[in-house]
mmCIF file of C-alpha atoms in Angstrom:
data_model
loop_
_atom_site.group_PDB
_atom_site.id
_atom_site.type_symbol
_atom_site.label_atom_id
_atom_site.label_comp_id
_atom_site.label_asym_id
_atom_site.label_seq_id
_atom_site.Cartn_x
_atom_site.Cartn_y
_atom_site.Cartn_z
ATOM 1 C CA UNK M 59 105.654 21.111 -38.825
ATOM 2 C CA UNK M 60 101.909 21.689 -38.815
ATOM 3 C CA UNK M 61 100.014 19.995 -41.619
ATOM 4 C CA UNK M 62 96.381 20.772 -42.385
ATOM 5 C CA UNK M 63 94.156 18.413 -44.351
ATOM 6 C CA UNK M 64 91.084 19.918 -45.945
ATOM 7 C CA UNK M 65 88.842 18.795 -48.768
ATOM 8 C CA UNK M 66 86.561 19.959 -51.511
ATOM 9 C CA UNK M 67 83.560 18.449 -49.730
ATOM 10 C CA UNK M 68 82.532 15.834 -47.219
ATOM 11 C CA UNK M 69 83.265 12.220 -48.101
ATOM 12 C CA UNK M 70 86.209 12.927 -50.419
ATOM 13 C CA UNK M 71 88.712 10.877 -48.397
ATOM 14 C CA UNK M 72 90.158 13.383 -45.919
ATOM 15 C CA UNK M 73 90.225 10.910 -43.054
ATOM 16 C CA UNK M 74 92.078 8.207 -44.981
ATOM 17 C CA UNK M 75 94.473 10.856 -46.320
ATOM 18 C CA UNK M 76 95.051 12.062 -42.762
ATOM 19 C CA UNK M 77 95.745 8.509 -41.629
ATOM 20 C CA UNK M 78 98.189 8.036 -44.498
ATOM 21 C CA UNK M 79 100.092 11.183 -43.548
ATOM 22 C CA UNK M 80 100.194 10.148 -39.898
ATOM 23 C CA UNK M 81 101.451 6.666 -40.771
ATOM 24 C CA UNK M 82 104.168 8.149 -42.965
ATOM 25 C CA UNK M 83 105.416 10.537 -40.289
ATOM 26 C CA UNK M 84 105.463 7.836 -37.647
ATOM 27 C CA UNK M 85 104.757 7.534 -33.934
ATOM 28 C CA UNK M 86 105.723 11.111 -33.027
ATOM 29 C CA UNK M 87 102.937 12.479 -35.206
ATOM 30 C CA UNK M 88 99.684 13.493 -33.560
ATOM 31 C CA UNK M 89 96.377 14.099 -35.344
ATOM 32 C CA UNK M 90 93.997 16.823 -34.192
ATOM 33 C CA UNK M 91 90.290 16.815 -34.994
ATOM 34 C CA UNK M 92 88.996 20.240 -33.851
ATOM 35 C CA UNK M 93 85.357 19.217 -34.174
ATOM 36 C CA UNK M 94 84.086 15.655 -34.500
ATOM 37 C CA UNK M 95 80.409 15.281 -35.398
ATOM 38 C CA UNK M 96 78.184 12.248 -35.811
ATOM 39 C CA UNK M 97 79.338 10.610 -32.591
ATOM 40 C CA UNK M 98 75.911 9.063 -32.108
ATOM 41 C CA UNK M 99 75.619 7.539 -35.583
ATOM 42 C CA UNK M 100 78.959 7.068 -37.366
ATOM 43 C CA UNK M 101 82.399 5.744 -36.538
ATOM 44 C CA UNK M 102 84.354 8.866 -35.591
ATOM 45 C CA UNK M 103 87.092 9.969 -37.971
ATOM 46 C CA UNK M 104 89.499 9.892 -35.041
ATOM 47 C CA UNK M 105 88.848 6.180 -34.536
ATOM 48 C CA UNK M 106 89.479 5.469 -38.230
ATOM 49 C CA UNK M 107 92.767 7.391 -38.143
ATOM 50 C CA UNK M 108 93.886 5.719 -34.946
ATOM 51 C CA UNK M 109 93.024 2.262 -36.320
ATOM 52 C CA UNK M 110 94.823 2.738 -39.640
ATOM 53 C CA UNK M 111 97.832 4.776 -38.522
ATOM 54 C CA UNK M 112 98.219 3.713 -34.894
ATOM 55 C CA UNK M 113 98.922 7.289 -33.834
ATOM 56 C CA UNK M 114 97.625 9.516 -31.061
ATOM 57 C CA UNK M 115 94.497 11.486 -31.933
ATOM 58 C CA UNK M 116 93.249 14.523 -30.046
ATOM 59 C CA UNK M 117 89.612 15.662 -30.356
ATOM 60 C CA UNK M 118 88.618 19.108 -29.115
ATOM 61 C CA UNK M 119 84.821 18.997 -29.465
ATOM 62 C CA UNK M 120 82.571 15.941 -29.875
ATOM 63 C CA UNK M 121 79.055 16.457 -31.207
ATOM 64 C CA UNK M 122 76.312 13.879 -31.525
ATOM 65 C CA UNK M 123 74.634 14.730 -34.823
ATOM 66 C CA UNK M 124 76.156 14.063 -38.288
ATOM 67 C CA UNK M 125 76.035 17.710 -39.360
ATOM 68 C CA UNK M 126 78.446 20.589 -39.847
ATOM 69 C CA UNK M 127 80.016 21.404 -36.442
ATOM 70 C CA UNK M 128 78.371 24.817 -36.096
ATOM 71 C CA UNK M 129 74.970 23.398 -37.030
ATOM 72 C CA UNK M 130 75.349 20.361 -34.758
ATOM 73 C CA UNK M 131 76.362 22.569 -31.840
ATOM 74 C CA UNK M 132 73.517 25.053 -32.277
ATOM 75 C CA UNK M 133 71.013 22.220 -32.547
ATOM 76 C CA UNK M 134 72.013 21.049 -29.061
ATOM 77 C CA UNK M 135 72.685 24.454 -27.509
ATOM 78 C CA UNK M 136 76.427 23.784 -27.255
ATOM 79 C CA UNK M 137 79.142 26.418 -27.552
ATOM 80 C CA UNK M 138 82.282 25.425 -29.451
ATOM 81 C CA UNK M 139 85.520 27.194 -28.449
ATOM 82 C CA UNK M 140 86.652 29.811 -30.991
ATOM 83 C CA UNK M 141 89.324 29.220 -33.595
ATOM 84 C CA UNK M 142 91.998 31.142 -31.685
ATOM 85 C CA UNK M 143 91.669 28.634 -28.823
ATOM 86 C CA UNK M 144 92.055 25.770 -31.293
ATOM 87 C CA UNK M 145 95.173 27.466 -32.652
ATOM 88 C CA UNK M 146 96.652 27.851 -29.168
ATOM 89 C CA UNK M 147 96.201 24.146 -28.459
ATOM 90 C CA UNK M 148 97.746 23.153 -31.793
ATOM 91 C CA UNK M 149 100.728 25.429 -31.104
ATOM 92 C CA UNK M 150 101.195 23.799 -27.717
ATOM 93 C CA UNK M 151 101.262 20.359 -29.321
ATOM 94 C CA UNK M 152 103.725 21.572 -31.947
ATOM 95 C CA UNK M 153 106.205 22.461 -29.210
ATOM 96 C CA UNK M 154 106.663 18.808 -28.288
ATOM 97 C CA UNK M 155 105.748 16.894 -31.475
ATOM 98 C CA UNK M 156 107.607 16.653 -34.757
ATOM 99 C CA UNK M 157 104.372 16.708 -36.747
ATOM 100 C CA UNK M 158 100.863 17.907 -35.928
ATOM 101 C CA UNK M 159 98.213 17.024 -38.513
ATOM 102 C CA UNK M 160 94.894 18.862 -38.330
ATOM 103 C CA UNK M 161 91.911 17.343 -40.122
ATOM 104 C CA UNK M 162 89.017 19.624 -40.953
ATOM 105 C CA UNK M 163 85.318 18.795 -41.145
ATOM 106 C CA UNK M 164 83.652 18.752 -44.543
ATOM 107 C CA UNK M 165 84.970 21.440 -46.867
ATOM 108 C CA UNK M 166 87.295 24.348 -46.212
ATOM 109 C CA UNK M 167 84.606 26.915 -45.388
ATOM 110 C CA UNK M 168 82.558 24.733 -43.021
ATOM 111 C CA UNK M 169 82.316 26.522 -39.679
ATOM 112 C CA UNK M 170 84.302 24.812 -36.943
ATOM 113 C CA UNK M 171 83.012 26.961 -34.109
ATOM 114 C CA UNK M 172 79.904 28.892 -33.178
ATOM 115 C CA UNK M 173 81.577 32.242 -33.963
ATOM 116 C CA UNK M 174 81.914 31.519 -37.681
ATOM 117 C CA UNK M 175 85.559 30.424 -37.670
ATOM 118 C CA UNK M 176 86.652 28.013 -40.398
ATOM 119 C CA UNK M 177 89.623 25.798 -41.151
ATOM 120 C CA UNK M 178 90.975 28.525 -43.413
ATOM 121 C CA UNK M 179 90.929 30.887 -40.421
ATOM 122 C CA UNK M 180 92.794 28.296 -38.367
ATOM 123 C CA UNK M 181 95.419 27.888 -41.108
ATOM 124 C CA UNK M 182 95.883 31.659 -41.348
ATOM 125 C CA UNK M 183 96.232 31.995 -37.570
ATOM 126 C CA UNK M 184 98.786 29.203 -37.293
ATOM 127 C CA UNK M 185 100.803 30.438 -40.290
ATOM 128 C CA UNK M 186 101.606 33.658 -38.459
ATOM 129 C CA UNK M 187 104.336 31.945 -36.457
ATOM 130 C CA UNK M 188 104.625 28.348 -37.709
ATOM 131 C CA UNK M 189 105.373 26.695 -41.034
ATOM 132 C CA UNK M 190 102.014 25.331 -42.192
ATOM 133 C CA UNK M 191 101.476 22.915 -45.065
ATOM 134 C CA UNK M 192 97.916 22.577 -46.430
ATOM 135 C CA UNK M 193 96.816 19.635 -48.561
ATOM 136 C CA UNK M 194 93.504 19.646 -50.425
ATOM 137 C CA UNK M 195 91.858 16.243 -50.796
ATOM 138 C CA UNK M 196 89.688 15.979 -53.870
ATOM 139 C CA UNK M 197 87.792 13.559 -56.076
ATOM 140 C CA UNK M 198 88.774 12.539 -59.589
ATOM 141 C CA UNK M 199 85.249 12.386 -61.052
ATOM 142 C CA UNK M 200 82.997 14.846 -62.828
ATOM 143 C CA UNK M 201 82.622 18.147 -60.961
ATOM 144 C CA UNK M 202 85.990 18.027 -59.275
ATOM 145 C CA UNK M 203 87.524 20.829 -61.350
ATOM 146 C CA UNK M 204 85.058 23.420 -60.102
ATOM 147 C CA UNK M 205 85.073 22.253 -56.475
ATOM 148 C CA UNK M 206 88.857 22.053 -56.338
ATOM 149 C CA UNK M 207 89.408 25.422 -58.006
ATOM 150 C CA UNK M 208 87.013 27.090 -55.557
ATOM 151 C CA UNK M 209 88.809 25.566 -52.564
ATOM 152 C CA UNK M 210 92.235 26.582 -53.859
ATOM 153 C CA UNK M 211 91.005 30.103 -54.615
ATOM 154 C CA UNK M 212 89.572 30.426 -51.097
ATOM 155 C CA UNK M 213 92.922 29.437 -49.572
ATOM 156 C CA UNK M 214 94.881 31.837 -51.763
ATOM 157 C CA UNK M 215 92.513 34.692 -50.944
ATOM 158 C CA UNK M 216 93.619 34.242 -47.325
ATOM 159 C CA UNK M 217 97.296 34.181 -48.174
ATOM 160 C CA UNK M 218 97.691 30.401 -47.907
ATOM 161 C CA UNK M 219 99.244 28.576 -50.861
ATOM 162 C CA UNK M 220 98.203 24.895 -50.999
ATOM 163 C CA UNK M 221 101.102 22.464 -50.850
ATOM 164 C CA UNK M 222 99.385 19.970 -53.096
ATOM 165 C CA UNK M 223 96.293 18.075 -54.150
ATOM 166 C CA UNK M 224 95.615 14.583 -52.831
ATOM 167 C CA UNK M 225 93.314 12.301 -54.809
ATOM 168 C CA UNK M 226 91.183 10.710 -52.124
ATOM 169 C CA UNK M 227 89.890 7.564 -53.844
ATOM 170 C CA UNK M 228 91.205 6.643 -57.276
ATOM 171 C CA UNK M 229 89.308 3.741 -58.892
ATOM 172 C CA UNK M 230 91.192 0.898 -60.572
ATOM 173 C CA UNK M 231 89.470 1.587 -63.883
ATOM 174 C CA UNK M 232 89.366 5.218 -64.991
ATOM 175 C CA UNK M 233 86.565 6.584 -67.130
ATOM 176 C CA UNK M 234 86.872 9.573 -69.428
ATOM 177 C CA UNK M 235 86.031 12.069 -66.676
ATOM 178 C CA UNK M 236 88.639 10.591 -64.333
ATOM 179 C CA UNK M 237 91.342 10.492 -67.001
ATOM 180 C CA UNK M 238 90.699 14.112 -67.928
ATOM 181 C CA UNK M 239 90.644 15.199 -64.275
ATOM 182 C CA UNK M 240 94.114 13.782 -63.710
ATOM 183 C CA UNK M 241 95.438 16.022 -66.459
ATOM 184 C CA UNK M 242 93.243 19.048 -65.836
ATOM 185 C CA UNK M 243 93.406 19.453 -62.056
ATOM 186 C CA UNK M 244 97.022 20.715 -61.972
ATOM 187 C CA UNK M 245 96.431 22.936 -65.009
ATOM 188 C CA UNK M 246 93.226 24.520 -63.687
ATOM 189 C CA UNK M 247 94.488 25.082 -60.131
ATOM 190 C CA UNK M 248 98.253 25.503 -60.648
ATOM 191 C CA UNK M 249 98.660 23.105 -57.711
ATOM 192 C CA UNK M 250 100.400 19.749 -58.264
ATOM 193 C CA UNK M 251 98.801 16.399 -57.594
ATOM 194 C CA UNK M 252 101.160 15.054 -54.962
ATOM 195 C CA UNK M 253 99.472 11.860 -53.815
ATOM 196 C CA UNK M 254 96.851 9.387 -54.957
ATOM 197 C CA UNK M 255 95.077 7.013 -52.591
ATOM 198 C CA UNK M 256 93.448 3.992 -54.209
ATOM 199 C CA UNK M 257 89.745 3.445 -53.794
ATOM 200 C CA UNK M 258 89.174 1.150 -50.817
ATOM 201 C CA UNK M 259 92.427 2.078 -49.044
ATOM 202 C CA UNK M 260 90.532 2.745 -45.834
ATOM 203 C CA UNK M 261 89.294 -0.836 -45.809
ATOM 204 C CA UNK M 262 92.767 -2.345 -45.681
ATOM 205 C CA UNK M 263 93.980 -3.857 -42.444
ATOM 206 C CA UNK M 264 96.380 -1.540 -40.602
ATOM 207 C CA UNK M 265 99.513 -3.545 -41.411
ATOM 208 C CA UNK M 266 98.935 -3.467 -45.162
ATOM 209 C CA UNK M 267 97.779 0.147 -45.041
ATOM 210 C CA UNK M 268 101.007 1.256 -43.371
ATOM 211 C CA UNK M 269 103.132 -0.847 -45.714
ATOM 212 C CA UNK M 270 101.669 0.880 -48.772
ATOM 213 C CA UNK M 271 101.503 4.446 -47.481
ATOM 214 C CA UNK M 272 104.904 5.606 -48.681
ATOM 215 C CA UNK M 273 104.175 4.523 -52.259
ATOM 216 C CA UNK M 274 100.958 6.589 -52.251
ATOM 217 C CA UNK M 275 102.622 9.663 -50.779
ATOM 218 C CA UNK M 276 106.056 9.462 -52.366
ATOM 219 C CA UNK M 277 105.285 12.361 -54.693
ATOM 220 C CA UNK M 278 104.630 14.874 -51.938
ATOM 221 C CA UNK M 279 106.709 13.692 -49.034
ATOM 222 C CA UNK M 280 109.996 12.515 -50.481
ATOM 223 C CA UNK M 281 112.732 13.633 -48.154
ATOM 224 C CA UNK M 282 110.372 14.903 -45.452
#
């Protein structure tokens, strides 16, 4: 199975959600980061996933600046391989692994290569000959309804039906906006909320993170 993790924006919790999925699926899962930016300033997403989930992580392109991949590459005069090459490498991994999890960069329509290819293009390419499950990680605060609906609509316009919404960082105390979002997100998007990660989950030590993963993901992964 190929699983793709995208989000409504940067900083919504995609990396922690990816780590949670990888921890649930176990040691035969591998996480792919097609383009990792911010190598010179931030802890790479791949390192966070590897720390929390203890799984293998494969990066295809590493870029120094904390920008969108296409922008970071052009700034440095670097060419990123096109989406079809990413897809070929993911397919190769899928031949020997039970689960391949692909984490995007930023939102769905952020360009992952210097030819204009996006994560939605990668999902469409892979879905031609593999079962592909796409999860959309989103916020629960004000503004999430619009951002989430736009992301879901973009996926559907490319023939990809999202498997579910993942709440990336749910605070302990919910305000009015958060309470309404929990009810409104499934209604507005016609996509179920299938997992909720508590705020601060990425700061847990790996042992406790892995112990709690199944309770966070039980809604979307029961029996898988």
